[in-house]
């Protein structure tokens, strides 16, 4: 099966194995790459230069710093234990900052390579407060809520035009009573990005267009709002691909689709000609503050940074939990598409607000959660 846009074997594999996605429910610094680390993709560096306004040396240095920060974060979590209060990558210093409620661990955390900030509340305490809000039943005027490690608070986003609604005020009172909560006003409510059948390199479920997230052994992962279990899936050329084997939305926004009928999977993310197709080598989770890029069938390739993790987003169809928030833009038709940091798979596009002309923010469902939920194995290079 050949793709009409294919130019060589690499392009063909990319087109068949890792399309883009559609959004439907409607949102000490390292200075080089360590020995044995895979070479940085020129296309990824170029995209970071464009979207993050970096020079080529700055983009290359930042990728190396973020790779180191990811490793430091794993060590720091082990050291901090119950005192762990979150972490984030600081692009200004090129280092990871770890928050801890136990000042006696400062020396060990610094020795592990992290900057350290004293916190009043642990991540477990803040997660418990957020869990209360997850179970509270938020009205439509409440956009999202999450744990913010920098603020050491649970942040609740309220749509400005709904701030005076009685049900919103009641939810805010309940949130503040639950624990350390900061309320923030936002201008727009999040939505998922749906699209009808249009051209490109998508997959289709009925008249809905979505994008492939990441190849797994036997299929690919994508957004749950793109289809229900058993729904048939066709490819960019409308020939049969497979069907949804599992899907969850709302509460979650993830799914996986079987692949057959002459289609196969490859460990790549489509660059859409903007950047070269990207190899996927693993799924190590990037910290808050790290750079991240997204591939989707409508707006193709865009980059930004990780803004928050474990955020609950309140779509009109219901709340979705444990999403990661980014500054990357997206539009209808991008749902289910790939979020990748360096060569590490991060998640599948869920929804957001705004667009890629004026800007916006987007949420994704972490890929490791999807793999664990369905017992899948990521296809890696």
mmCIF file of C-alpha atoms in Angstrom, residues 31-246:
data_model
loop_
_atom_site.group_PDB
_atom_site.id
_atom_site.type_symbol
_atom_site.label_atom_id
_atom_site.label_comp_id
_atom_site.label_asym_id
_atom_site.label_seq_id
_atom_site.Cartn_x
_atom_site.Cartn_y
_atom_site.Cartn_z
ATOM 1 C CA UNK A 31 25.932 21.758 27.297
ATOM 2 C CA UNK A 32 25.896 18.802 24.937
ATOM 3 C CA UNK A 33 24.556 15.351 24.286
ATOM 4 C CA UNK A 34 26.104 12.658 26.456
ATOM 5 C CA UNK A 35 28.023 9.753 25.026
ATOM 6 C CA UNK A 36 25.740 7.134 23.554
ATOM 7 C CA UNK A 37 22.778 9.528 23.273
ATOM 8 C CA UNK A 38 20.971 9.467 19.900
ATOM 9 C CA UNK A 39 21.720 12.309 17.520
ATOM 10 C CA UNK A 40 19.314 15.237 17.638
ATOM 11 C CA UNK A 41 16.904 15.510 14.722
ATOM 12 C CA UNK A 42 17.662 18.549 12.543
ATOM 13 C CA UNK A 43 13.929 18.944 11.928
ATOM 14 C CA UNK A 44 13.140 19.022 15.621
ATOM 15 C CA UNK A 45 15.822 21.639 16.193
ATOM 16 C CA UNK A 46 14.404 23.717 13.330
ATOM 17 C CA UNK A 47 10.871 23.527 14.749
ATOM 18 C CA UNK A 48 12.110 24.636 18.173
ATOM 19 C CA UNK A 49 13.922 27.549 16.555
ATOM 20 C CA UNK A 50 10.679 28.612 14.876
ATOM 21 C CA UNK A 51 8.164 28.090 17.692
ATOM 22 C CA UNK A 52 10.320 28.781 20.780
ATOM 23 C CA UNK A 53 12.339 31.576 19.158
ATOM 24 C CA UNK A 54 15.707 29.939 19.779
ATOM 25 C CA UNK A 55 18.929 29.899 17.826
ATOM 26 C CA UNK A 56 20.188 26.535 16.598
ATOM 27 C CA UNK A 57 22.838 26.264 19.370
ATOM 28 C CA UNK A 58 20.213 27.259 21.968
ATOM 29 C CA UNK A 59 17.771 24.595 20.733
ATOM 30 C CA UNK A 60 20.459 21.897 20.731
ATOM 31 C CA UNK A 61 21.605 22.872 24.212
ATOM 32 C CA UNK A 62 18.050 22.902 25.533
ATOM 33 C CA UNK A 63 17.353 19.394 24.232
ATOM 34 C CA UNK A 64 20.478 18.133 25.972
ATOM 35 C CA UNK A 65 19.521 19.911 29.199
ATOM 36 C CA UNK A 66 16.001 18.489 29.106
ATOM 37 C CA UNK A 67 17.304 14.966 28.578
ATOM 38 C CA UNK A 68 19.468 15.387 31.670
ATOM 39 C CA UNK A 69 16.566 16.925 33.640
ATOM 40 C CA UNK A 70 14.389 13.907 32.909
ATOM 41 C CA UNK A 71 17.032 11.617 34.393
ATOM 42 C CA UNK A 72 17.540 13.914 37.398
ATOM 43 C CA UNK A 73 13.789 13.931 38.062
ATOM 44 C CA UNK A 74 13.699 10.151 38.374
ATOM 45 C CA UNK A 75 16.528 10.202 40.929
ATOM 46 C CA UNK A 76 15.026 13.127 42.848
ATOM 47 C CA UNK A 77 11.636 11.439 43.233
ATOM 48 C CA UNK A 78 13.332 8.447 44.812
ATOM 49 C CA UNK A 79 15.349 10.606 47.206
ATOM 50 C CA UNK A 80 12.475 12.901 48.212
ATOM 51 C CA UNK A 81 9.971 10.115 48.836
ATOM 52 C CA UNK A 82 6.922 11.399 50.709
ATOM 53 C CA UNK A 83 8.370 14.905 50.859
ATOM 54 C CA UNK A 84 8.303 15.236 47.054
ATOM 55 C CA UNK A 85 6.228 18.282 46.088
ATOM 56 C CA UNK A 86 6.703 18.376 42.320
ATOM 57 C CA UNK A 87 9.359 19.450 39.851
ATOM 58 C CA UNK A 88 9.827 21.626 36.779
ATOM 59 C CA UNK A 89 12.454 22.416 34.163
ATOM 60 C CA UNK A 90 13.685 26.022 34.198
ATOM 61 C CA UNK A 91 14.647 27.067 30.672
ATOM 62 C CA UNK A 92 16.545 30.099 32.022
ATOM 63 C CA UNK A 93 18.969 28.003 34.052
ATOM 64 C CA UNK A 94 18.755 24.793 32.050
ATOM 65 C CA UNK A 95 18.191 22.824 35.251
ATOM 66 C CA UNK A 96 15.455 20.905 37.035
ATOM 67 C CA UNK A 97 13.978 22.374 40.217
ATOM 68 C CA UNK A 98 12.550 19.936 42.764
ATOM 69 C CA UNK A 99 10.221 21.037 45.554
ATOM 70 C CA UNK A 100 10.394 19.205 48.905
ATOM 71 C CA UNK A 101 8.745 19.595 52.285
ATOM 72 C CA UNK A 102 11.820 18.168 54.066
ATOM 73 C CA UNK A 103 14.738 20.636 54.282
ATOM 74 C CA UNK A 104 17.055 17.891 55.547
ATOM 75 C CA UNK A 105 17.058 16.389 52.025
ATOM 76 C CA UNK A 106 18.308 19.539 50.303
ATOM 77 C CA UNK A 107 21.914 18.380 50.153
ATOM 78 C CA UNK A 108 21.088 14.991 48.687
ATOM 79 C CA UNK A 109 18.755 16.488 46.101
ATOM 80 C CA UNK A 110 21.376 18.997 45.024
ATOM 81 C CA UNK A 111 23.957 16.239 44.814
ATOM 82 C CA UNK A 112 21.569 14.422 42.463
ATOM 83 C CA UNK A 113 21.715 17.426 40.124
ATOM 84 C CA UNK A 114 18.561 19.358 41.068
ATOM 85 C CA UNK A 115 17.931 22.852 42.316
ATOM 86 C CA UNK A 116 15.729 22.703 45.419
ATOM 87 C CA UNK A 117 12.770 24.748 46.645
ATOM 88 C CA UNK A 118 11.141 24.375 50.063
ATOM 89 C CA UNK A 119 7.414 23.539 49.889
ATOM 90 C CA UNK A 120 4.679 23.693 52.505
ATOM 91 C CA UNK A 121 2.558 20.933 50.974
ATOM 92 C CA UNK A 122 3.684 17.633 49.454
ATOM 93 C CA UNK A 123 2.538 16.422 46.055
ATOM 94 C CA UNK A 124 0.461 13.760 47.785
ATOM 95 C CA UNK A 125 -1.352 16.385 49.873
ATOM 96 C CA UNK A 126 -2.102 18.535 46.836
ATOM 97 C CA UNK A 127 -3.184 15.509 44.810
ATOM 98 C CA UNK A 128 -5.656 14.669 47.592
ATOM 99 C CA UNK A 129 -7.178 18.154 47.334
ATOM 100 C CA UNK A 130 -7.397 17.851 43.552
ATOM 101 C CA UNK A 131 -9.088 14.477 43.912
ATOM 102 C CA UNK A 132 -11.815 16.101 46.019
ATOM 103 C CA UNK A 133 -12.435 18.582 43.199
ATOM 104 C CA UNK A 134 -12.493 15.735 40.652
ATOM 105 C CA UNK A 135 -15.368 14.230 42.599
ATOM 106 C CA UNK A 136 -17.230 17.499 43.160
ATOM 107 C CA UNK A 137 -18.936 17.808 39.768
ATOM 108 C CA UNK A 138 -17.811 21.082 38.203
ATOM 109 C CA UNK A 139 -20.217 23.334 36.254
ATOM 110 C CA UNK A 140 -19.490 24.442 32.710
ATOM 111 C CA UNK A 141 -18.002 27.791 33.756
ATOM 112 C CA UNK A 142 -15.078 26.017 35.450
ATOM 113 C CA UNK A 143 -12.493 25.295 32.754
ATOM 114 C CA UNK A 144 -9.887 23.144 34.528
ATOM 115 C CA UNK A 145 -7.972 22.460 37.730
ATOM 116 C CA UNK A 146 -4.509 21.094 38.450
ATOM 117 C CA UNK A 147 -1.660 20.911 40.938
ATOM 118 C CA UNK A 148 0.880 23.681 40.304
ATOM 119 C CA UNK A 149 4.253 22.688 41.836
ATOM 120 C CA UNK A 150 5.716 26.197 41.513
ATOM 121 C CA UNK A 151 2.833 27.765 43.432
ATOM 122 C CA UNK A 152 2.503 24.739 45.715
ATOM 123 C CA UNK A 153 -1.235 25.074 45.287
ATOM 124 C CA UNK A 154 -4.148 23.553 43.397
ATOM 125 C CA UNK A 155 -5.049 26.080 40.684
ATOM 126 C CA UNK A 156 -8.661 26.340 39.497
ATOM 127 C CA UNK A 157 -9.317 28.074 36.151
ATOM 128 C CA UNK A 158 -12.687 29.830 35.882
ATOM 129 C CA UNK A 159 -13.997 31.338 32.633
ATOM 130 C CA UNK A 160 -14.219 35.095 33.270
ATOM 131 C CA UNK A 161 -17.713 35.479 31.799
ATOM 132 C CA UNK A 162 -19.026 32.813 34.192
ATOM 133 C CA UNK A 163 -17.276 33.952 37.369
ATOM 134 C CA UNK A 164 -20.504 35.378 38.835
ATOM 135 C CA UNK A 165 -22.639 32.291 38.048
ATOM 136 C CA UNK A 166 -24.090 30.857 41.231
ATOM 137 C CA UNK A 167 -22.992 27.292 40.465
ATOM 138 C CA UNK A 168 -19.458 28.469 39.667
ATOM 139 C CA UNK A 169 -19.264 30.456 42.898
ATOM 140 C CA UNK A 170 -20.486 27.422 44.820
ATOM 141 C CA UNK A 171 -17.782 25.230 43.244
ATOM 142 C CA UNK A 172 -15.106 27.820 44.040
ATOM 143 C CA UNK A 173 -16.224 27.982 47.678
ATOM 144 C CA UNK A 174 -16.066 24.205 47.883
ATOM 145 C CA UNK A 175 -12.598 24.224 46.289
ATOM 146 C CA UNK A 176 -11.171 26.818 48.658
ATOM 147 C CA UNK A 177 -12.585 24.914 51.610
ATOM 148 C CA UNK A 178 -10.879 21.696 50.424
ATOM 149 C CA UNK A 179 -7.348 23.021 50.920
ATOM 150 C CA UNK A 180 -4.641 25.261 49.410
ATOM 151 C CA UNK A 181 -6.394 26.507 46.260
ATOM 152 C CA UNK A 182 -5.688 29.465 43.963
ATOM 153 C CA UNK A 183 -8.464 30.629 41.602
ATOM 154 C CA UNK A 184 -7.456 32.042 38.211
ATOM 155 C CA UNK A 185 -9.638 33.605 35.513
ATOM 156 C CA UNK A 186 -9.290 32.543 31.867
ATOM 157 C CA UNK A 187 -10.946 33.982 28.799
ATOM 158 C CA UNK A 188 -11.993 30.828 26.940
ATOM 159 C CA UNK A 189 -13.385 27.408 27.822
ATOM 160 C CA UNK A 190 -11.543 24.318 26.512
ATOM 161 C CA UNK A 191 -13.009 22.154 23.767
ATOM 162 C CA UNK A 192 -12.058 19.092 21.805
ATOM 163 C CA UNK A 193 -11.152 19.532 18.149
ATOM 164 C CA UNK A 194 -13.546 17.714 15.820
ATOM 165 C CA UNK A 195 -13.532 17.793 12.047
ATOM 166 C CA UNK A 196 -15.452 16.369 9.130
ATOM 167 C CA UNK A 197 -13.970 14.271 6.344
ATOM 168 C CA UNK A 198 -11.291 16.347 4.634
ATOM 169 C CA UNK A 199 -8.038 15.572 2.858
ATOM 170 C CA UNK A 200 -4.617 15.057 4.449
ATOM 171 C CA UNK A 201 -3.118 12.085 6.187
ATOM 172 C CA UNK A 202 -5.773 11.278 8.787
ATOM 173 C CA UNK A 203 -7.850 8.322 9.795
ATOM 174 C CA UNK A 204 -11.623 8.332 9.711
ATOM 175 C CA UNK A 205 -14.396 6.938 11.876
ATOM 176 C CA UNK A 206 -17.643 7.603 10.045
ATOM 177 C CA UNK A 207 -17.570 11.296 9.143
ATOM 178 C CA UNK A 208 -15.094 12.154 11.923
ATOM 179 C CA UNK A 209 -11.436 12.785 11.117
ATOM 180 C CA UNK A 210 -8.782 12.173 13.749
ATOM 181 C CA UNK A 211 -5.027 11.675 13.827
ATOM 182 C CA UNK A 212 -2.872 8.703 14.762
ATOM 183 C CA UNK A 213 -0.941 9.138 17.991
ATOM 184 C CA UNK A 214 1.766 6.477 18.333
ATOM 185 C CA UNK A 215 2.287 3.014 16.924
ATOM 186 C CA UNK A 216 2.032 0.136 19.385
ATOM 187 C CA UNK A 217 2.464 -3.556 18.747
ATOM 188 C CA UNK A 218 -0.688 -4.468 16.841
ATOM 189 C CA UNK A 219 -2.074 -0.985 16.262
ATOM 190 C CA UNK A 220 -1.931 2.633 17.377
ATOM 191 C CA UNK A 221 -3.128 4.822 20.257
ATOM 192 C CA UNK A 222 -5.259 7.909 19.827
ATOM 193 C CA UNK A 223 -7.942 9.998 21.561
ATOM 194 C CA UNK A 224 -10.982 8.334 23.085
ATOM 195 C CA UNK A 225 -13.420 10.930 21.816
ATOM 196 C CA UNK A 226 -12.602 9.862 18.239
ATOM 197 C CA UNK A 227 -14.530 6.576 18.403
ATOM 198 C CA UNK A 228 -16.267 3.935 20.483
ATOM 199 C CA UNK A 229 -15.122 0.299 20.925
ATOM 200 C CA UNK A 230 -15.911 -1.694 17.799
ATOM 201 C CA UNK A 231 -16.089 1.348 15.502
ATOM 202 C CA UNK A 232 -14.487 0.746 12.113
ATOM 203 C CA UNK A 233 -11.481 2.857 11.092
ATOM 204 C CA UNK A 234 -10.337 3.747 7.587
ATOM 205 C CA UNK A 235 -7.069 5.366 6.531
ATOM 206 C CA UNK A 236 -6.141 8.460 4.550
ATOM 207 C CA UNK A 237 -7.312 6.694 1.362
ATOM 208 C CA UNK A 238 -10.531 5.448 3.033
ATOM 209 C CA UNK A 239 -9.459 1.804 2.837
ATOM 210 C CA UNK A 240 -10.120 -0.308 5.980
ATOM 211 C CA UNK A 241 -7.409 -0.176 8.671
ATOM 212 C CA UNK A 242 -8.957 -1.862 11.707
ATOM 213 C CA UNK A 243 -11.288 -0.958 14.554
ATOM 214 C CA UNK A 244 -11.337 0.582 18.015
ATOM 215 C CA UNK A 245 -10.392 -2.143 20.500
ATOM 216 C CA UNK A 246 -10.746 0.071 23.569
#
